[in-house]
mmCIF file of C-alpha atoms in Angstrom:
data_model
loop_
_atom_site.group_PDB
_atom_site.id
_atom_site.type_symbol
_atom_site.label_atom_id
_atom_site.label_comp_id
_atom_site.label_asym_id
_atom_site.label_seq_id
_atom_site.Cartn_x
_atom_site.Cartn_y
_atom_site.Cartn_z
ATOM 1 C CA MET A 25 7.092 -4.820 18.427
ATOM 2 C CA PRO A 26 6.477 -2.433 15.683
ATOM 3 C CA LYS A 27 4.088 -2.937 12.608
ATOM 4 C CA THR A 28 5.132 -4.992 9.872
ATOM 5 C CA ILE A 29 4.553 -2.920 6.644
ATOM 6 C CA ILE A 30 3.553 -5.116 3.472
ATOM 7 C CA SER A 31 3.373 -3.439 0.351
ATOM 8 C CA ASP A 32 1.227 -4.522 -2.982
ATOM 9 C CA THR A 33 2.565 -3.400 -6.442
ATOM 10 C CA SER A 34 0.158 0.054 -6.927
ATOM 11 C CA CYS A 35 1.442 1.754 -4.004
ATOM 12 C CA PHE A 36 5.127 1.318 -5.448
ATOM 13 C CA ILE A 37 4.082 2.324 -8.856
ATOM 14 C CA ILE A 38 2.004 5.196 -8.037
ATOM 15 C CA LEU A 39 4.607 6.739 -5.583
ATOM 16 C CA THR A 40 7.327 6.108 -8.130
ATOM 17 C CA ASN A 41 5.250 7.878 -10.900
ATOM 18 C CA ILE A 42 4.671 11.168 -9.055
ATOM 19 C CA GLY A 43 8.422 10.696 -7.814
ATOM 20 C CA GLU A 44 7.606 10.135 -4.205
ATOM 21 C CA LEU A 45 8.589 6.585 -3.623
ATOM 22 C CA ASP A 46 11.087 7.479 -0.572
ATOM 23 C CA ILE A 47 7.497 8.739 1.536
ATOM 24 C CA LEU A 48 7.370 4.967 2.261
ATOM 25 C CA GLN A 49 10.835 4.802 3.701
ATOM 26 C CA LYS A 50 10.592 7.749 5.420
ATOM 27 C CA VAL A 51 7.140 6.825 7.171
ATOM 28 C CA TYR A 52 7.943 3.451 7.771
ATOM 29 C CA GLY A 53 11.636 2.631 7.434
ATOM 30 C CA GLU A 54 11.555 -0.667 6.034
ATOM 31 C CA VAL A 55 8.689 -2.062 3.762
ATOM 32 C CA ILE A 56 8.279 -5.916 2.971
ATOM 33 C CA THR A 57 6.778 -7.282 -0.238
ATOM 34 C CA THR A 58 7.091 -10.186 -2.442
ATOM 35 C CA PRO A 59 8.902 -12.072 -5.232
ATOM 36 C CA GLU A 60 5.520 -11.799 -7.053
ATOM 37 C CA VAL A 61 4.828 -8.172 -6.290
ATOM 38 C CA ALA A 62 8.412 -7.025 -7.171
ATOM 39 C CA SER A 63 8.287 -8.941 -10.512
ATOM 40 C CA GLU A 64 4.964 -7.031 -11.591
ATOM 41 C CA PHE A 65 6.726 -3.707 -10.942
ATOM 42 C CA GLY A 66 8.857 -4.609 -13.044
ATOM 43 C CA GLU A 67 12.202 -2.449 -11.654
ATOM 44 C CA PRO A 68 14.494 -2.929 -9.067
ATOM 45 C CA LEU A 69 13.221 -1.870 -5.756
ATOM 46 C CA PRO A 70 15.233 0.230 -3.267
ATOM 47 C CA ALA A 71 17.359 -1.614 -0.967
ATOM 48 C CA TRP A 72 14.929 -0.543 1.900
ATOM 49 C CA VAL A 73 12.247 -2.632 0.533
ATOM 50 C CA ILE A 74 12.926 -6.489 1.874
ATOM 51 C CA ILE A 75 11.356 -9.072 -0.445
ATOM 52 C CA LYS A 76 10.100 -12.276 1.338
ATOM 53 C CA SER A 77 8.701 -15.188 0.055
ATOM 54 C CA VAL A 78 5.302 -16.459 1.060
ATOM 55 C CA THR A 79 5.708 -20.300 2.850
ATOM 56 C CA ASP A 80 1.649 -21.461 2.826
ATOM 57 C CA TYR A 81 1.503 -21.248 -0.935
ATOM 58 C CA TYR A 82 -1.801 -23.118 -1.159
ATOM 59 C CA ARG A 83 -3.413 -20.018 0.664
ATOM 60 C CA GLN A 84 -1.577 -17.937 -2.075
ATOM 61 C CA ALA A 85 -3.516 -19.882 -4.847
ATOM 62 C CA ILE A 86 -6.857 -20.017 -3.395
ATOM 63 C CA LEU A 87 -6.882 -16.132 -3.057
ATOM 64 C CA GLU A 88 -5.676 -15.570 -6.424
ATOM 65 C CA VAL A 89 -8.497 -17.111 -7.742
ATOM 66 C CA GLN A 90 -10.610 -13.958 -6.447
ATOM 67 C CA ILE A 91 -7.618 -11.171 -6.565
ATOM 68 C CA ASP A 92 -4.567 -10.684 -8.833
ATOM 69 C CA LYS A 93 -1.207 -12.705 -8.058
ATOM 70 C CA GLY A 94 0.964 -9.901 -6.053
ATOM 71 C CA GLU A 95 -2.507 -8.806 -4.242
ATOM 72 C CA SER A 96 -2.885 -12.513 -3.480
ATOM 73 C CA SER A 97 1.242 -12.889 -2.291
ATOM 74 C CA ALA A 98 0.667 -9.770 0.086
ATOM 75 C CA ILE A 99 -2.250 -10.738 1.485
ATOM 76 C CA ALA A 100 -0.864 -14.446 2.137
ATOM 77 C CA LEU A 101 2.559 -12.672 3.333
ATOM 78 C CA ALA A 102 0.341 -10.767 5.767
ATOM 79 C CA LEU A 103 -1.585 -13.892 7.141
ATOM 80 C CA GLU A 104 1.834 -15.567 7.882
ATOM 81 C CA ILE A 105 3.534 -12.372 9.604
ATOM 82 C CA GLU A 106 1.876 -11.340 13.273
ATOM 83 C CA ASN A 107 1.193 -7.426 13.316
ATOM 84 C CA SER A 108 1.537 -6.770 9.834
ATOM 85 C CA THR A 109 -0.280 -3.894 7.459
ATOM 86 C CA VAL A 110 -1.154 -4.147 3.832
ATOM 87 C CA ILE A 111 -0.786 -1.142 1.862
ATOM 88 C CA LEU A 112 -3.533 -2.168 -0.914
ATOM 89 C CA ASP A 113 -5.637 0.158 -3.588
ATOM 90 C CA ASP A 114 -7.867 -2.219 -5.221
ATOM 91 C CA LEU A 115 -11.410 -2.754 -3.437
ATOM 92 C CA LYS A 116 -11.672 -5.892 -3.928
ATOM 93 C CA ALA A 117 -8.208 -6.754 -2.128
ATOM 94 C CA ARG A 118 -9.117 -4.754 0.456
ATOM 95 C CA LYS A 119 -12.273 -6.344 0.992
ATOM 96 C CA MET A 120 -10.708 -9.418 1.231
ATOM 97 C CA ALA A 121 -7.902 -8.131 3.459
ATOM 98 C CA GLU A 122 -11.088 -7.037 5.774
ATOM 99 C CA HIS A 123 -12.666 -10.367 5.441
ATOM 100 C CA LEU A 124 -9.859 -12.450 6.726
ATOM 101 C CA GLY A 125 -8.785 -9.696 9.715
ATOM 102 C CA ILE A 126 -5.656 -7.941 8.181
ATOM 103 C CA SER A 127 -4.964 -4.358 8.690
ATOM 104 C CA TYR A 128 -4.885 -2.249 5.596
ATOM 105 C CA THR A 129 -4.094 0.764 4.114
ATOM 106 C CA GLY A 130 -4.080 2.523 0.704
ATOM 107 C CA THR A 131 -1.569 4.648 -0.776
ATOM 108 C CA ILE A 132 -3.670 8.059 0.077
ATOM 109 C CA GLY A 133 -3.034 6.539 3.790
ATOM 110 C CA VAL A 134 0.280 6.459 3.492
ATOM 111 C CA VAL A 135 0.517 10.140 2.632
ATOM 112 C CA VAL A 136 -1.709 11.356 5.205
ATOM 113 C CA LYS A 137 0.635 9.438 7.439
ATOM 114 C CA ALA A 138 3.689 11.201 6.113
ATOM 115 C CA LYS A 139 2.080 14.503 6.859
ATOM 116 C CA LEU A 140 0.828 13.241 10.487
ATOM 117 C CA LYS A 141 4.648 12.481 11.344
ATOM 118 C CA GLY A 142 5.650 15.601 9.608
ATOM 119 C CA VAL A 143 7.421 13.988 6.445
ATOM 120 C CA ILE A 144 5.686 16.117 4.223
ATOM 121 C CA PRO A 145 4.403 19.535 5.294
ATOM 122 C CA SER A 146 0.768 19.028 2.931
ATOM 123 C CA ILE A 147 -1.138 16.204 1.161
ATOM 124 C CA LYS A 148 -2.289 18.844 -1.495
ATOM 125 C CA PRO A 149 0.387 18.918 -3.576
ATOM 126 C CA ILE A 150 1.062 15.134 -3.553
ATOM 127 C CA LEU A 151 -3.027 14.705 -4.368
ATOM 128 C CA GLN A 152 -2.385 17.197 -7.297
ATOM 129 C CA LYS A 153 0.345 15.006 -8.378
ATOM 130 C CA LEU A 154 -1.969 11.912 -8.449
ATOM 131 C CA LYS A 155 -4.744 12.968 -10.237
ATOM 132 C CA GLN A 156 -2.344 14.021 -13.037
ATOM 133 C CA THR A 157 -1.920 9.800 -13.639
ATOM 134 C CA ASP A 158 -4.499 7.378 -13.879
ATOM 135 C CA PHE A 159 -4.893 7.062 -10.345
ATOM 136 C CA ARG A 160 -8.420 7.363 -9.419
ATOM 137 C CA ILE A 161 -9.439 9.201 -6.346
ATOM 138 C CA SER A 162 -13.060 10.168 -5.672
ATOM 139 C CA LEU A 163 -14.123 13.697 -4.284
ATOM 140 C CA GLU A 164 -15.226 11.861 -0.984
ATOM 141 C CA LEU A 165 -11.778 10.356 -0.436
ATOM 142 C CA GLU A 166 -9.841 13.312 -1.153
ATOM 143 C CA THR A 167 -12.304 15.466 1.153
ATOM 144 C CA GLU A 168 -11.674 12.283 4.068
ATOM 145 C CA ALA A 169 -8.422 12.730 3.621
ATOM 146 C CA LEU A 170 -7.504 16.202 3.888
ATOM 147 C CA SER A 171 -9.558 15.876 6.849
ATOM 148 C CA GLN A 172 -7.721 13.438 8.311
ATOM 149 C CA ALA A 173 -4.245 15.322 7.435
ATOM 150 C CA LYS A 174 -6.116 18.440 9.374
ATOM 151 C CA GLU A 175 -5.921 20.488 5.814
ATOM 152 C CA LEU A 176 -9.626 21.317 5.826
ATOM 153 C CA PRO A 177 -10.423 24.853 6.550
#
């Protein structure tokens, strides 16, 4: 059974802002998100993004005490769907996912995976575009991403 990919809002926003949203589809085919994330995104999502509601709203409400509504809904949905990975960029949300035993990656991880799967020839142009937005990427993370993508000399 292939992994289910669930995305929080930040990945949609970041990739849309740099004109690279299609990377998600090229890497994963289908991505699932929640109505809360779709609402936070504020524009219609492509047809390959499936919107699925959480069934355990109580669990989601408990998560919302500590992290935002979109992240809470994405993590709550991941708890309901076996073999899923959530795309999260917020550190607090990532720590919550880790604490709950949920597999996660971030937007940079998606870009690295795109390179490793041959979807893009290099992550460097995408990292450059990301740096021109308000997306924060540390030198350590950039170096790690370049290393994972086998783009360091």
